[in-house]
GROMACS .gro file of C-alpha atoms in nm:
model
  187
    1MET     CA    1  -9.414   2.705   3.419
    2SER     CA    2  -9.269   3.052   3.380
    3LEU     CA    3  -9.118   3.191   3.059
    4ALA     CA    4  -8.767   3.198   3.210
    5SER     CA    5  -8.781   2.828   3.303
    6LYS     CA    6  -8.904   2.741   2.951
    7LEU     CA    7  -8.609   2.924   2.798
    8ARG     CA    8  -8.359   2.737   3.020
    9ALA     CA    9  -8.510   2.395   2.958
   10PRO     CA   10  -8.313   2.171   2.722
   11PRO     CA   11  -8.469   2.110   2.382
   12PRO     CA   12  -8.688   1.801   2.355
   13GLY     CA   13  -8.539   1.480   2.224
   14ARG     CA   14  -8.264   1.247   2.323
   15PRO     CA   15  -8.028   1.406   2.575
   16GLU     CA   16  -7.673   1.462   2.454
   17PRO     CA   17  -7.429   1.216   2.613
   18PRO     CA   18  -7.130   1.362   2.791
   19GLN     CA   19  -6.841   1.425   2.552
   20ASP     CA   20  -6.544   1.239   2.691
   21LEU     CA   21  -6.209   1.211   2.514
   22PRO     CA   22  -6.269   0.878   2.332
   23ARG     CA   23  -6.599   1.002   2.188
   24ARG     CA   24  -6.441   1.328   2.075
   25LEU     CA   25  -6.157   1.140   1.909
   26GLU     CA   26  -6.401   0.906   1.738
   27ALA     CA   27  -6.603   1.201   1.607
   28LEU     CA   28  -6.284   1.369   1.484
   29LEU     CA   29  -6.175   1.050   1.306
   30ARG     CA   30  -6.515   1.018   1.138
   31LEU     CA   31  -6.490   1.379   1.023
   32ALA     CA   32  -6.133   1.333   0.893
   33PHE     CA   33  -6.195   0.999   0.721
   34PRO     CA   34  -6.296   1.143   0.380
   35LEU     CA   35  -5.983   1.364   0.364
   36VAL     CA   36  -5.741   1.103   0.492
   37SER     CA   37  -5.873   0.816   0.280
   38THR     CA   38  -5.884   1.024  -0.038
   39ALA     CA   39  -5.535   1.167   0.021
   40LEU     CA   40  -5.397   0.820   0.086
   41VAL     CA   41  -5.552   0.687  -0.236
   42LEU     CA   42  -5.407   0.985  -0.428
   43ILE     CA   43  -5.060   0.925  -0.290
   44LEU     CA   44  -5.073   0.553  -0.364
   45SER     CA   45  -5.211   0.607  -0.715
   46ALA     CA   46  -4.941   0.862  -0.801
   47THR     CA   47  -4.678   0.590  -0.804
   48PRO     CA   48  -4.555   0.505  -1.154
   49THR     CA   49  -4.828   0.281  -1.293
   50GLY     CA   50  -4.823   0.373  -1.659
   51LEU     CA   51  -5.164   0.538  -1.612
   52PRO     CA   52  -5.101   0.910  -1.565
   53ALA     CA   53  -5.474   0.982  -1.539
   54LEU     CA   54  -5.530   0.735  -1.255
   55ALA     CA   55  -5.484   0.979  -0.964
   56PHE     CA   56  -5.728   1.234  -1.110
   57ALA     CA   57  -5.974   0.958  -1.203
   58LEU     CA   58  -5.964   0.819  -0.848
   59SER     CA   59  -6.006   1.157  -0.684
   60MET     CA   60  -6.326   1.254  -0.866
   61PRO     CA   61  -6.550   0.967  -0.745
   62ALA     CA   62  -6.433   1.008  -0.386
   63ILE     CA   63  -6.488   1.383  -0.383
   64ALA     CA   64  -6.829   1.356  -0.550
   65PHE     CA   65  -6.945   1.078  -0.317
   66TRP     CA   66  -6.836   1.246   0.007
   67THR     CA   67  -6.974   1.582  -0.109
   68VAL     CA   68  -7.319   1.432  -0.160
   69PHE     CA   69  -7.336   1.199   0.138
   70ARG     CA   70  -7.107   1.357   0.401
   71PRO     CA   71  -7.051   1.721   0.304
   72ALA     CA   72  -6.895   1.819   0.637
   73GLY     CA   73  -6.612   1.577   0.565
   74MET     CA   74  -6.555   1.715   0.214
   75ALA     CA   75  -6.576   2.092   0.258
   76PRO     CA   76  -6.426   2.328  -0.005
   77PRO     CA   77  -6.097   2.381   0.188
   78ILE     CA   78  -6.049   2.003   0.195
   79VAL     CA   79  -6.114   1.980  -0.180
   80PHE     CA   80  -5.863   2.263  -0.230
   81VAL     CA   81  -5.598   2.070  -0.034
   82LEU     CA   82  -5.670   1.751  -0.230
   83GLY     CA   83  -5.648   1.941  -0.560
   84LEU     CA   84  -5.318   2.095  -0.454
   85LEU     CA   85  -5.188   1.753  -0.353
   86LEU     CA   86  -5.297   1.615  -0.691
   87ASP     CA   87  -5.125   1.900  -0.876
   88LEU     CA   88  -4.803   1.839  -0.685
   89LEU     CA   89  -4.812   1.460  -0.723
   90THR     CA   90  -4.884   1.465  -1.096
   91MET     CA   91  -4.664   1.768  -1.170
   92ALA     CA   92  -4.956   1.939  -1.341
   93PRO     CA   93  -4.960   2.317  -1.372
   94LEU     CA   94  -5.044   2.450  -1.028
   95GLY     CA   95  -5.416   2.514  -0.988
   96VAL     CA   96  -5.546   2.295  -1.270
   97HIS     CA   97  -5.680   2.014  -1.053
   98ILE     CA   98  -5.775   2.255  -0.775
   99ILE     CA   99  -6.016   2.438  -1.005
  100ALA     CA  100  -6.149   2.121  -1.169
  101LEU     CA  101  -6.213   1.945  -0.836
  102LEU     CA  102  -6.368   2.255  -0.681
  103ALA     CA  103  -6.602   2.283  -0.981
  104LEU     CA  104  -6.702   1.917  -0.943
  105HIS     CA  105  -6.749   1.972  -0.569
  106GLY     CA  106  -6.965   2.281  -0.633
  107ALA     CA  107  -7.188   2.094  -0.878
  108ALA     CA  108  -7.225   1.799  -0.640
  109MET     CA  109  -7.296   2.033  -0.349
  110ARG     CA  110  -7.562   2.217  -0.545
  111LEU     CA  111  -7.738   1.892  -0.639
  112ARG     CA  112  -7.668   1.693  -0.323
  113PHE     CA  113  -8.019   1.702  -0.172
  114TRP     CA  114  -8.165   1.581  -0.500
  115LEU     CA  115  -7.888   1.326  -0.568
  116ALA     CA  116  -7.907   1.174  -0.220
  117ARG     CA  117  -8.267   1.063  -0.291
  118GLN     CA  118  -8.197   0.913  -0.634
  119GLY     CA  119  -8.104   0.560  -0.736
  120PHE     CA  120  -7.750   0.450  -0.805
  121VAL     CA  121  -7.770   0.456  -1.185
  122LEU     CA  122  -7.894   0.816  -1.197
  123VAL     CA  123  -7.628   0.928  -0.948
  124TRP     CA  124  -7.366   0.748  -1.158
  125LEU     CA  125  -7.485   0.920  -1.477
  126CYS     CA  126  -7.480   1.259  -1.305
  127PHE     CA  127  -7.129   1.183  -1.183
  128CYS     CA  128  -7.022   1.099  -1.539
  129VAL     CA  129  -7.149   1.437  -1.659
  130GLY     CA  130  -6.969   1.611  -1.373
  131ALA     CA  131  -6.648   1.415  -1.442
  132LEU     CA  132  -6.667   1.513  -1.808
  133GLY     CA  133  -6.697   1.878  -1.706
  134ALA     CA  134  -6.407   1.849  -1.460
  135THR     CA  135  -6.177   1.680  -1.712
  136LEU     CA  136  -6.262   1.934  -1.981
  137LEU     CA  137  -6.199   2.215  -1.733
  138ALA     CA  138  -5.862   2.065  -1.633
  139TRP     CA  139  -5.768   2.023  -2.000
  140GLY     CA  140  -5.872   2.380  -2.081
  141PHE     CA  141  -5.680   2.532  -1.792
  142THR     CA  142  -5.375   2.324  -1.882
  143ALA     CA  143  -5.396   2.461  -2.235
  144LEU     CA  144  -5.425   2.817  -2.101
  145LEU     CA  145  -5.134   2.783  -1.860
  146LEU     CA  146  -4.902   2.604  -2.105
  147LEU     CA  147  -5.008   2.821  -2.401
  148THR     CA  148  -5.041   2.512  -2.618
  149LEU     CA  149  -5.308   2.254  -2.686
  150PRO     CA  150  -5.233   1.938  -2.488
  151PRO     CA  151  -5.330   1.602  -2.638
  152TRP     CA  152  -5.701   1.526  -2.608
  153GLN     CA  153  -5.667   1.149  -2.548
  154PRO     CA  154  -5.599   1.187  -2.172
  155ILE     CA  155  -5.943   1.349  -2.135
  156PHE     CA  156  -6.108   1.030  -2.255
  157HIS     CA  157  -5.876   0.806  -2.054
  158THR     CA  158  -5.947   1.002  -1.737
  159LEU     CA  159  -6.320   1.014  -1.803
  160LEU     CA  160  -6.344   0.641  -1.880
  161LEU     CA  161  -6.135   0.554  -1.575
  162ALA     CA  162  -6.343   0.778  -1.348
  163ALA     CA  163  -6.674   0.646  -1.486
  164GLY     CA  164  -6.558   0.285  -1.457
  165LEU     CA  165  -6.412   0.329  -1.110
  166TYR     CA  166  -6.715   0.508  -0.965
  167PRO     CA  167  -6.926   0.195  -0.897
  168PRO     CA  168  -6.664   0.002  -0.693
  169ILE     CA  169  -6.550   0.318  -0.514
  170ALA     CA  170  -6.909   0.414  -0.435
  171ILE     CA  171  -6.977   0.066  -0.295
  172LEU     CA  172  -6.673   0.084  -0.066
  173LEU     CA  173  -6.746   0.439   0.043
  174SER     CA  174  -7.115   0.370   0.103
  175ARG     CA  175  -7.020   0.085   0.335
  176ALA     CA  176  -6.783   0.314   0.523
  177HIS     CA  177  -7.053   0.583   0.534
  178GLU     CA  178  -7.309   0.338   0.674
  179ALA     CA  179  -7.064   0.219   0.938
  180MET     CA  180  -6.999   0.579   1.042
  181ARG     CA  181  -7.373   0.649   1.050
  182ARG     CA  182  -7.435   0.344   1.273
  183ALA     CA  183  -7.156   0.458   1.507
  184GLU     CA  184  -7.307   0.806   1.527
  185ASN     CA  185  -7.653   0.672   1.602
  186ALA     CA  186  -7.519   0.435   1.869
  187SER     CA  187  -7.348   0.721   2.053
   0.00000   0.00000   0.00000
């Protein structure tokens, strides 16, 4: 076999199936699922519930989970859009949630290879530390932008909500992630 024929030969492994329109749409929907599902949850949670910290507390577990287990679906521009949506829905000073969620995303992205191999309890504890950092960052930037110290109780409400909501959200998202993985492997 000549060198030219070796260079033109397809790489070893399973041959790539032809990409027809339904498969491309399915792949696009799998890629968009983290953004669409998180945005929908944010919009629904921003309705008047008496829990102003609910939208932020729901966004953190979703962003952390998708960053660790499906980072292509939760890239930094997507986190930026979700943070902007959260700022607009909660009428927070513009940029507060963007910075906090991007910081959480960056920490999860940096530790994702390690976190993906750990057990649930350790991932949950790491998430709690990241959520604490994100809520403190949001509180600090709110204080800077408003030039006053906001009340500290919402930090604890948000943190407790996020920590308590992580297990059920992670269970739902892991089932969705497994279903997407099975669909990708079947293609």
